[in-house]
PDB file of C-alpha atoms and ligand atoms in Angstrom:
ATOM      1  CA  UNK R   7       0.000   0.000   0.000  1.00 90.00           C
ATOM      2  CA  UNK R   8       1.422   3.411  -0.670  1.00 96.00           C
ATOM      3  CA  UNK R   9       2.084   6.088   2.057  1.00 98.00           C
ATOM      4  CA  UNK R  10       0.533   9.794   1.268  1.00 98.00           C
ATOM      5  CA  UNK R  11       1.481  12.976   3.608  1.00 98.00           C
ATOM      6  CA  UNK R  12      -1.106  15.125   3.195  1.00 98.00           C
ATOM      7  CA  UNK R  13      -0.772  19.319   4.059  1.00 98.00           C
ATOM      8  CA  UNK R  14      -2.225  22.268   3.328  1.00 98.00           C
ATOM      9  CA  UNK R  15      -1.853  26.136   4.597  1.00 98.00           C
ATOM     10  CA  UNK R  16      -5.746  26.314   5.361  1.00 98.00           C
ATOM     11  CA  UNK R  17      -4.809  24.501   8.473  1.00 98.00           C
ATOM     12  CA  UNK R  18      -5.397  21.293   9.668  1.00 98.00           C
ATOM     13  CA  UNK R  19      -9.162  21.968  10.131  1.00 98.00           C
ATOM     14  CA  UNK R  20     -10.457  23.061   7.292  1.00 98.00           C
ATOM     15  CA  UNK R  21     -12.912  21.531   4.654  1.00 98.00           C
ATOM     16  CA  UNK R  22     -10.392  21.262   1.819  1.00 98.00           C
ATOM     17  CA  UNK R  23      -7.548  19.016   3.775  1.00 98.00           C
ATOM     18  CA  UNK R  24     -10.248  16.927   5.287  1.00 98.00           C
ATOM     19  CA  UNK R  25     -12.527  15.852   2.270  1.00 98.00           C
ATOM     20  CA  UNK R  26      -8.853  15.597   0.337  1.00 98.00           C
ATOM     21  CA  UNK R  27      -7.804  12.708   3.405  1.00 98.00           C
ATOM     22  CA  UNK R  28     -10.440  10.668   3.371  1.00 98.00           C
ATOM     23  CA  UNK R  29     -10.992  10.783  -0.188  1.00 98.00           C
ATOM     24  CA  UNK R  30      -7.204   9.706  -0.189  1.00 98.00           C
ATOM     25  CA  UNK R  31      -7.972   6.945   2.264  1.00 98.00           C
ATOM     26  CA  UNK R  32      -9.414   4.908   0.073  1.00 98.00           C
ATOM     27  CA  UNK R  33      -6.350   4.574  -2.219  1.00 97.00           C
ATOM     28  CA  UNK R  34      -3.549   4.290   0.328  1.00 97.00           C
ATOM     29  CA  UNK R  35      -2.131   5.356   3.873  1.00 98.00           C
ATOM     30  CA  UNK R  36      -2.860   8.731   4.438  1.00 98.00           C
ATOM     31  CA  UNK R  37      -0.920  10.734   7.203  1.00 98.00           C
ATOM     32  CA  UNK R  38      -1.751  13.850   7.457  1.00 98.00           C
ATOM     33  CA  UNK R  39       0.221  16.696   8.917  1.00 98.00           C
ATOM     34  CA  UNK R  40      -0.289  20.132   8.062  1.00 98.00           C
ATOM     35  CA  UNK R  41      -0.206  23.888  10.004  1.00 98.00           C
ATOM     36  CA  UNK R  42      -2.740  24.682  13.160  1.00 98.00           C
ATOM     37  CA  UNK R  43      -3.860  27.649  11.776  1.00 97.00           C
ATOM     38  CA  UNK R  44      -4.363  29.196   8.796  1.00 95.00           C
ATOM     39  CA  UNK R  45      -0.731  30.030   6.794  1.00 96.00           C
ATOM     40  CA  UNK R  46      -2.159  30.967   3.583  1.00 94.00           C
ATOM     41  CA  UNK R  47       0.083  33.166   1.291  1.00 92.00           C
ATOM     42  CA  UNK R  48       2.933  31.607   3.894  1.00 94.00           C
ATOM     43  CA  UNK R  49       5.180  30.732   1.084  1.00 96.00           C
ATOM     44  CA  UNK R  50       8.259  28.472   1.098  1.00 96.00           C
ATOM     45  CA  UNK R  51       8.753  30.022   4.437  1.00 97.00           C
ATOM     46  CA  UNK R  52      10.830  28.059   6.841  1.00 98.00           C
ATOM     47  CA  UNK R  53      10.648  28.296  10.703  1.00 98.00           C
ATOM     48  CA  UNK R  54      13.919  28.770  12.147  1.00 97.00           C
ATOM     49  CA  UNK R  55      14.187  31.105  15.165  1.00 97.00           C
ATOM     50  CA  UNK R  56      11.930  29.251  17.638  1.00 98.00           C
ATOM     51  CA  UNK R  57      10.980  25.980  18.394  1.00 98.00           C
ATOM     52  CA  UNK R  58       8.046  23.796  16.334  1.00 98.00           C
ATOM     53  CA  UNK R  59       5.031  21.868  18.374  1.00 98.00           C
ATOM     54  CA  UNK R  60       3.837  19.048  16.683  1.00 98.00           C
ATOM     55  CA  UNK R  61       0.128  17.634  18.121  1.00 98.00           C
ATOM     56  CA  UNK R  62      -1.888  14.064  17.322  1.00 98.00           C
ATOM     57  CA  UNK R  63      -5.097  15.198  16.759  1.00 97.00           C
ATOM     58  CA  UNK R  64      -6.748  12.047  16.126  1.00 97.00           C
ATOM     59  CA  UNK R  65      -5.266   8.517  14.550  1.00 97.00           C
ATOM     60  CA  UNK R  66      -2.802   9.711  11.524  1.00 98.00           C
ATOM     61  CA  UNK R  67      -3.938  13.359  12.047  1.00 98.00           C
ATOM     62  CA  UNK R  68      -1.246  15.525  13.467  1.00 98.00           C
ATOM     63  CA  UNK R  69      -1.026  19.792  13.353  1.00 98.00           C
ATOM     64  CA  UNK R  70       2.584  22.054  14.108  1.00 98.00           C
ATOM     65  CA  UNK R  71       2.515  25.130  14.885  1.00 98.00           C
ATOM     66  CA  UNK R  72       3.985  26.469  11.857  1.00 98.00           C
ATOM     67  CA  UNK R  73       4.274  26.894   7.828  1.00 98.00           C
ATOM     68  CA  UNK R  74       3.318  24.407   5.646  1.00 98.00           C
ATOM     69  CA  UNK R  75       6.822  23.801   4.597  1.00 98.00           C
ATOM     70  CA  UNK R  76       7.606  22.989   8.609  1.00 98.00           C
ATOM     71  CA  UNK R  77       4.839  20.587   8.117  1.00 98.00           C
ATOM     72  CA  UNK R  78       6.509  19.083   5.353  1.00 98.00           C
ATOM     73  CA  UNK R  79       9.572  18.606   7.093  1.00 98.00           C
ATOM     74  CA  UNK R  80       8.473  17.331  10.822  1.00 98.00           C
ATOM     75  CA  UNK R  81       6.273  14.516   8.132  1.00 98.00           C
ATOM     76  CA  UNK R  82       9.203  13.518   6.212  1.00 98.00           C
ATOM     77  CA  UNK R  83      12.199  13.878   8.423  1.00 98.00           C
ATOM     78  CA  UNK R  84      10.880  12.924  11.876  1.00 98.00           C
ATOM     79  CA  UNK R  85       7.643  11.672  11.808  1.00 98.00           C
ATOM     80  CA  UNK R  86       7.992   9.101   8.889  1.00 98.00           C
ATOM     81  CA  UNK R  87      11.699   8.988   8.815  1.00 98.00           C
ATOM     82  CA  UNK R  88      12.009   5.357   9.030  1.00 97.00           C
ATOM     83  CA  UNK R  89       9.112   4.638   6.222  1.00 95.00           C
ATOM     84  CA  UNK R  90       9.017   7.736   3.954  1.00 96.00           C
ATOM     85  CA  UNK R  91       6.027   8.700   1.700  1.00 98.00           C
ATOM     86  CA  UNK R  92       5.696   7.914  -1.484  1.00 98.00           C
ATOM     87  CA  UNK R  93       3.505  10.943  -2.628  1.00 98.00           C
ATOM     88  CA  UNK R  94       3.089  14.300  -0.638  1.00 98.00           C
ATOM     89  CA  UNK R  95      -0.734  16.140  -1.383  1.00 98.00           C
ATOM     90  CA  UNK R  96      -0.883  19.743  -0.504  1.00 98.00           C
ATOM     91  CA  UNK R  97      -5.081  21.120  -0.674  1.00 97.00           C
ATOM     92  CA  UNK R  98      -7.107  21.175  -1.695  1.00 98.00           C
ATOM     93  CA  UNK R  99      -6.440  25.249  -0.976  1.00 98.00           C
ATOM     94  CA  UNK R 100      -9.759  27.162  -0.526  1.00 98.00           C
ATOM     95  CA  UNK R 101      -8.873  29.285  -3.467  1.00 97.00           C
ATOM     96  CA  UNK R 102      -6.674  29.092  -7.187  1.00 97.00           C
ATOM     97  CA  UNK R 103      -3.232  29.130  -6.982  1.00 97.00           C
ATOM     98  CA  UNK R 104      -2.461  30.199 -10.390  1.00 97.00           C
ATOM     99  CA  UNK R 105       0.782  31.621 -12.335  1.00 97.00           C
ATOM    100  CA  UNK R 106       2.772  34.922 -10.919  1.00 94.00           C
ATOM    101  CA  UNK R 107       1.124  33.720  -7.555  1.00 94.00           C
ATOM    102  CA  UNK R 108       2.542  30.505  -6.723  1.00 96.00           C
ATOM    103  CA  UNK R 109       5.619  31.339  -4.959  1.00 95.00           C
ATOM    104  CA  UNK R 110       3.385  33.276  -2.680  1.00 95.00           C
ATOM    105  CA  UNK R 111       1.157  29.898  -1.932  1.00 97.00           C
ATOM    106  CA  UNK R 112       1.764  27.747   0.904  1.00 98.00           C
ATOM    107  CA  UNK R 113      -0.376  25.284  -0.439  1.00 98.00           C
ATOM    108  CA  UNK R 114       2.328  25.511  -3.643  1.00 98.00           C
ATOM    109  CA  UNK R 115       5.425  25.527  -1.693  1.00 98.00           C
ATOM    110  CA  UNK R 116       4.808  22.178   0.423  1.00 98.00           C
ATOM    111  CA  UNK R 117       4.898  20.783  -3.034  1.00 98.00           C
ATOM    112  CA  UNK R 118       8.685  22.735  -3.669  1.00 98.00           C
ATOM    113  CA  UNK R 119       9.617  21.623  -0.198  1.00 98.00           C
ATOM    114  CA  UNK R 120       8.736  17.809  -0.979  1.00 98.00           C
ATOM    115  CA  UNK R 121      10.192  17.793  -4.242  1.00 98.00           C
ATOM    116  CA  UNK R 122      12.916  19.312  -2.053  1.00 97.00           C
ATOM    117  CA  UNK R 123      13.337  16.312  -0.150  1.00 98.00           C
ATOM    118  CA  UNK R 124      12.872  13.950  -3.189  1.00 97.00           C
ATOM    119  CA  UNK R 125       9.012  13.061  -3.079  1.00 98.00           C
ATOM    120  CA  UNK R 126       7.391  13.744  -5.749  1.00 98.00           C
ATOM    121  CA  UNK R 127       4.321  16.049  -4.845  1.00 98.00           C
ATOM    122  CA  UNK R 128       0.978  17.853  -6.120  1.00 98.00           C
ATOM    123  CA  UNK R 129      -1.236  20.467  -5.149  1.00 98.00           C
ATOM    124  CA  UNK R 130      -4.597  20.985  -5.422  1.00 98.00           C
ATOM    125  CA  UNK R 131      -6.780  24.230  -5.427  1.00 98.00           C
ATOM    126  CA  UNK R 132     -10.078  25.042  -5.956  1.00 98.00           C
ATOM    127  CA  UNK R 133     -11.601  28.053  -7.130  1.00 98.00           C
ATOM    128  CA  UNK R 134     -14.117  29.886  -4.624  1.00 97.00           C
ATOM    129  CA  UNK R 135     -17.325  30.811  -6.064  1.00 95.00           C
ATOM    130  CA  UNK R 136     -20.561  30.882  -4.997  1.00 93.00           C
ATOM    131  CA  UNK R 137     -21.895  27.653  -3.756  1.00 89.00           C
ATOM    132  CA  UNK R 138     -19.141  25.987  -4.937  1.00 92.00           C
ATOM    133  CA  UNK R 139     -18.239  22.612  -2.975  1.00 93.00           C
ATOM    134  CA  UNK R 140     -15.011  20.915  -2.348  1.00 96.00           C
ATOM    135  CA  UNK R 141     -16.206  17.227  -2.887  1.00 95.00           C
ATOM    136  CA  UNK R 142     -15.889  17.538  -6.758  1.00 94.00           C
ATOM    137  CA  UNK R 143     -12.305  18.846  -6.369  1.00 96.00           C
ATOM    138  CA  UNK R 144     -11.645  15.885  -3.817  1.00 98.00           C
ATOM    139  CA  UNK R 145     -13.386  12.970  -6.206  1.00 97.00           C
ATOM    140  CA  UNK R 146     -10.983  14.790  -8.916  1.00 97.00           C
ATOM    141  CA  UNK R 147      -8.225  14.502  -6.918  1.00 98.00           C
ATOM    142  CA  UNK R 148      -8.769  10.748  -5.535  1.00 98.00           C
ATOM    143  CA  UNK R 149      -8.759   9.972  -9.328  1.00 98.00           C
ATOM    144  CA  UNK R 150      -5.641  11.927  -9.767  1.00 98.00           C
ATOM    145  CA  UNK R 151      -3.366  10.601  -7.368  1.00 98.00           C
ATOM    146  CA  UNK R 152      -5.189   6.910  -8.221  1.00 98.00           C
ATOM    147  CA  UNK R 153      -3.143   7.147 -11.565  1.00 98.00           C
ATOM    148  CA  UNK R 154      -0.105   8.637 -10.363  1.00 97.00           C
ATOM    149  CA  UNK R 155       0.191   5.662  -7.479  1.00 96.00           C
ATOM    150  CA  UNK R 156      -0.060   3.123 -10.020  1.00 96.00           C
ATOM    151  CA  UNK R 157       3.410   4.608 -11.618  1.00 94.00           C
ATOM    152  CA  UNK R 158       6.849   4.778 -10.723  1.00 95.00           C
ATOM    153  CA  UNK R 159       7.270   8.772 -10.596  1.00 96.00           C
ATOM    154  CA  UNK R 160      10.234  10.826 -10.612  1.00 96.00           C
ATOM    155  CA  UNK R 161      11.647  12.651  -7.320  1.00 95.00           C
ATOM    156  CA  UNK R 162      11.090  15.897  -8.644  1.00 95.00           C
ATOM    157  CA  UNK R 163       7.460  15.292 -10.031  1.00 97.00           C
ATOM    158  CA  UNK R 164       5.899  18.310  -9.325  1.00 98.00           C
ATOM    159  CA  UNK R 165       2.338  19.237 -10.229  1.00 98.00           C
ATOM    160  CA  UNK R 166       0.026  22.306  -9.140  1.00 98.00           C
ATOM    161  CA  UNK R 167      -3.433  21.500  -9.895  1.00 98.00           C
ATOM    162  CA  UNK R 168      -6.070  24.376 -10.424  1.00 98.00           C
ATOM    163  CA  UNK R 169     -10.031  23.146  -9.980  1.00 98.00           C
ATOM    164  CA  UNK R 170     -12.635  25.121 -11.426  1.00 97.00           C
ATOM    165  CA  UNK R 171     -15.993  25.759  -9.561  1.00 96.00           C
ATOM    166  CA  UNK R 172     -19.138  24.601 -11.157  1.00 91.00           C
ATOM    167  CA  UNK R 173     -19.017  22.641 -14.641  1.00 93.00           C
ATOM    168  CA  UNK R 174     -15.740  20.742 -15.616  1.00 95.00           C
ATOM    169  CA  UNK R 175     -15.289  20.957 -19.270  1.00 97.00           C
ATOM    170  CA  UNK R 176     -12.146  19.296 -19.676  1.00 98.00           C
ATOM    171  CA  UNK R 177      -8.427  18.926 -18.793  1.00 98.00           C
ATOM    172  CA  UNK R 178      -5.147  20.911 -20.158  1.00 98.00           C
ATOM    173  CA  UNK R 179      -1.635  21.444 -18.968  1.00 98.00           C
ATOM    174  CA  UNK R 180      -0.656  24.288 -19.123  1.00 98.00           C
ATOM    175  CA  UNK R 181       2.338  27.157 -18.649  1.00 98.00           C
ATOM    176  CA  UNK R 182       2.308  29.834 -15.321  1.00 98.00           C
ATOM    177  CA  UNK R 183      -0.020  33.089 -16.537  1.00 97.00           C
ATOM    178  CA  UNK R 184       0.686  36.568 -15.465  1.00 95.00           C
ATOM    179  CA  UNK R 185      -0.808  39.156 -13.851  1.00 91.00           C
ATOM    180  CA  UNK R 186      -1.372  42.629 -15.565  1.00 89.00           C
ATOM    181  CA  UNK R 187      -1.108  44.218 -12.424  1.00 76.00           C
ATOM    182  CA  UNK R 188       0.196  43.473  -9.020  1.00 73.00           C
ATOM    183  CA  UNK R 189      -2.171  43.759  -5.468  1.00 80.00           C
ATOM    184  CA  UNK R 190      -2.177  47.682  -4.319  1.00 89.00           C
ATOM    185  CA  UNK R 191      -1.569  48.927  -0.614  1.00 93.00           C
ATOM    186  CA  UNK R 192      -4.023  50.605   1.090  1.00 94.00           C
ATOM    187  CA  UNK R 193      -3.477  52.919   3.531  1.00 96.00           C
ATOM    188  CA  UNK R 194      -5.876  53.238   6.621  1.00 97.00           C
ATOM    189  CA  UNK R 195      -5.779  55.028  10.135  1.00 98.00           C
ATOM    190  CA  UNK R 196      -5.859  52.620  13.403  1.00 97.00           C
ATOM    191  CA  UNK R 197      -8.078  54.041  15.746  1.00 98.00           C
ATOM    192  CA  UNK R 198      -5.287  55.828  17.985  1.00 98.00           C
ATOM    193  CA  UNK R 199      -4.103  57.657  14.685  1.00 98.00           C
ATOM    194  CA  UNK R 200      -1.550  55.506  13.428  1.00 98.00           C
ATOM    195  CA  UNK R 201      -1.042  54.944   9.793  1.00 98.00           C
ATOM    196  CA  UNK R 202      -1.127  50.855   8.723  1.00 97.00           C
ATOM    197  CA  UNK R 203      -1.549  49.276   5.714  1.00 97.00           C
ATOM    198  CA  UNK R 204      -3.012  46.712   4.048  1.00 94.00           C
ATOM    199  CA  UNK R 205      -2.116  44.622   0.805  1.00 91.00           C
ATOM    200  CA  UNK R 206      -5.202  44.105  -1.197  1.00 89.00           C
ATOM    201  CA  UNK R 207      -6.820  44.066  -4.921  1.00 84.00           C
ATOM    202  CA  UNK R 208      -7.862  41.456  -7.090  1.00 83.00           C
ATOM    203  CA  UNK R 209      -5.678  40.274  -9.555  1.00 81.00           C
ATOM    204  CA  UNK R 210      -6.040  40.515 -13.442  1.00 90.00           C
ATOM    205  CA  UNK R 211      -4.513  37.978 -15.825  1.00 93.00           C
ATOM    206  CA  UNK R 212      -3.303  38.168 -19.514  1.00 92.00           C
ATOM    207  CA  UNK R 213      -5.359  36.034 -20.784  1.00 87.00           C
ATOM    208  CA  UNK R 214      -2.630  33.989 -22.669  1.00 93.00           C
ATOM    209  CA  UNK R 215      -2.987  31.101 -24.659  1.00 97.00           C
ATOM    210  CA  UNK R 216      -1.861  27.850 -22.994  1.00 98.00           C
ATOM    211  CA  UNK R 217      -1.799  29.393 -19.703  1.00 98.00           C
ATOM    212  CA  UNK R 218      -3.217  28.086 -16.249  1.00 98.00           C
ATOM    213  CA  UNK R 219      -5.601  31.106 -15.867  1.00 97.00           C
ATOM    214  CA  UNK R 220      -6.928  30.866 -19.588  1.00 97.00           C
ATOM    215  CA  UNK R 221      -7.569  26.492 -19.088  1.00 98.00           C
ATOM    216  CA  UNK R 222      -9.761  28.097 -15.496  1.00 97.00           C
ATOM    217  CA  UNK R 223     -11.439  30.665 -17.126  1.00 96.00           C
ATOM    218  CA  UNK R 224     -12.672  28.568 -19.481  1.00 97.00           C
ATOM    219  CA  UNK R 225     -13.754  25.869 -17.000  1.00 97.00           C
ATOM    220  CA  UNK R 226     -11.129  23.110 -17.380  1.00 98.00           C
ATOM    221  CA  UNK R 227      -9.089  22.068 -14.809  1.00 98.00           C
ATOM    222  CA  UNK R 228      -5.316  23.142 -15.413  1.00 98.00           C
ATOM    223  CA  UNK R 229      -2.303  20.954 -14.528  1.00 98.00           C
ATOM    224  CA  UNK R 230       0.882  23.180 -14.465  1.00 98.00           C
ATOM    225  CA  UNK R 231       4.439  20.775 -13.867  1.00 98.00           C
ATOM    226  CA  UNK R 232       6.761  23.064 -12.040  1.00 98.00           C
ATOM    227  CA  UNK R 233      10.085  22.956 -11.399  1.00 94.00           C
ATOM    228  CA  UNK R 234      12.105  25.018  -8.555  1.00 91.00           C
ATOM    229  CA  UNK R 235      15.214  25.392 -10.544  1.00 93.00           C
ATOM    230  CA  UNK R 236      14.889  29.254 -10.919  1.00 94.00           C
ATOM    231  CA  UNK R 237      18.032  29.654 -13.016  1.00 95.00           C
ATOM    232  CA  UNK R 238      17.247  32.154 -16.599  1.00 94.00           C
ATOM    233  CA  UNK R 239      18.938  30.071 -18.775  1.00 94.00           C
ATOM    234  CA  UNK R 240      19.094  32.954 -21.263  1.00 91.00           C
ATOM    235  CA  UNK R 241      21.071  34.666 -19.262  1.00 90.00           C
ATOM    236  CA  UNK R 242      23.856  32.600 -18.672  1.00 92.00           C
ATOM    237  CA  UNK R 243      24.368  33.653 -22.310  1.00 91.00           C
ATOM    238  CA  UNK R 244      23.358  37.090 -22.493  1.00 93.00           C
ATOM    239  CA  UNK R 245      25.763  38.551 -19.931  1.00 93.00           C
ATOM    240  CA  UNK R 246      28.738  38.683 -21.674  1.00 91.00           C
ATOM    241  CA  UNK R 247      28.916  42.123 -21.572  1.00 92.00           C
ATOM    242  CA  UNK R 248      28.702  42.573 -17.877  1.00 92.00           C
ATOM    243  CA  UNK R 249      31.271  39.978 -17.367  1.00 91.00           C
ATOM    244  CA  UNK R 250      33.682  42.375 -19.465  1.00 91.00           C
ATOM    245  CA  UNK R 251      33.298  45.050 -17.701  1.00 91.00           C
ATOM    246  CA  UNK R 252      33.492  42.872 -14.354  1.00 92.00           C
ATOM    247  CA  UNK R 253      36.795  41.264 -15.595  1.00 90.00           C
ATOM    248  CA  UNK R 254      37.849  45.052 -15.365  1.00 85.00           C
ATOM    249  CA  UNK R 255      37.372  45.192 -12.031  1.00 85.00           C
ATOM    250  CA  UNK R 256      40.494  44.711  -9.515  1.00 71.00           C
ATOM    251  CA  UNK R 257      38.494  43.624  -6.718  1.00 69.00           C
ATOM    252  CA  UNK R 258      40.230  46.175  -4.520  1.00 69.00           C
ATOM    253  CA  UNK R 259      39.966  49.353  -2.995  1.00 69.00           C
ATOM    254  CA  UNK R 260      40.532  51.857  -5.495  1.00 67.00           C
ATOM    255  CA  UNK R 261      43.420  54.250  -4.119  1.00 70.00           C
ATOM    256  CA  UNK R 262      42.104  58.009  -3.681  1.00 72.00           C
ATOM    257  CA  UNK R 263      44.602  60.894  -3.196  1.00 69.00           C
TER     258      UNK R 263
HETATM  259 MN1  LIG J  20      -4.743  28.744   1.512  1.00 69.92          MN
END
């Protein structure tokens, strides 16, 4: 039987990570361990200047009081360090996680972090809409992992899965989109005076072919394979002319009269 961590960055009590485990308990062991609160928009933070609590909330069920990618690392490196997993799930995230957003997602980055560690890994979100209902995205996923168990799969598998509310009409992988424009700041008064801000707006998308936000828009589910090597490949070749003028740099103080 295969082994599945489950996470999220809802936190361990929300719909998305509980419909997603028991759906995922059908098909193999499920352990889940994922943040006690909400860490959405957490990143690929990692928690390093205080200590982590880990708690058993019921049989396989376990919270940390931390960032999903914490989560990722008390499942793999302590908790199943003898028996590792053979597939981490991040999700199903109460909300898309699409293109210029996913390094923001903690739902996304448990995925980096696994791949990290040499599991391969997928995320699932699910776009919020009225009415809209997680146990579509969770049948989805069931089916999803059901035909990724049944292969061997590389380490550094990595797939972010976007679920579209309502009416599925079909399935595409696709590239990252972009946003036109970025989230504003808006700035409010606290009520002794002080300035604070916020970081708000909705996000708009070019609405490019191929893309993750296009295959949503137009109510398929998207499949994106990432990869965490961030290196611009076309610029290891298109710096030549900064390495010139580097080359004609000592590398020491210049002398000044
Ligand atoms: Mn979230």
């Amino acid at each position: 039987m295969k082994r599945i961590l489950v996470t999220n960055d809802d936190g361990v009590y929300s719909e998305g990570i509980r419909l997603l485990a028991a759906e995922l308990r059908t098909l193999a062991e499920v352990i889940v361990v994922a943040p006690d609160r909400e860490q959405s928009a957490s990143g690929h933070s990692l928690t390093l200047q205080r200590p982590l609590r880990m708690q058993r909330i019921e049989e396989d069920v376990y919270s940390v009081d931390g960032t999903p990618t914490d989560c990722v690392n008390l499942g793999v490196l302590w908790l199943l360090a003898d028996n590792p997993p053979d597939l981490i799930v991040s999700g199903i995230n109460f909300g898309f996680n699409l293109g210029d957003d996913v390094t923001y997602s903690g739902t996304v980055s448990a995925t980096f972090e696994g791949t990290l560690l040499g599991i391969p890994s997928v995320a699932f979100s699910q776009e919020v809409a009225e009415n809209f209902s997680f146990a579509a995205a969770a049948g989805f996923a069931r089916a999803f992992v059901e035909l990724l168990c049944a292969r061997k799969l590389p380490k550094d598998l990595l797939l972010n899965v976007n679920i579209p509310a309502g009416e599925v009409t079909g399935i595409s992988f696709t590239k990252l989109g972009h946003r036109v424009y970025k989230q504003s700041v808006v700035e409010k008064k606290d009520p002794r005076g002080r300035r604070y801000f916020w970081i708000a707006g909705t996000p708009k998308w070019k609405n490019d072919e191929g893309t993750d936000h296009q295959a949503v828009s137009q109510g398929r589910i998207s499949i994106t394979p990432l990869h965490l090597d961030l290196t611009d490949y076309r610029g290891l070749d298109s710096y030549e002319w900064l390495l010139r003028g580097l080359n004609g740099i000592k590398g020491e103080p210049e002398e000044r009269d």
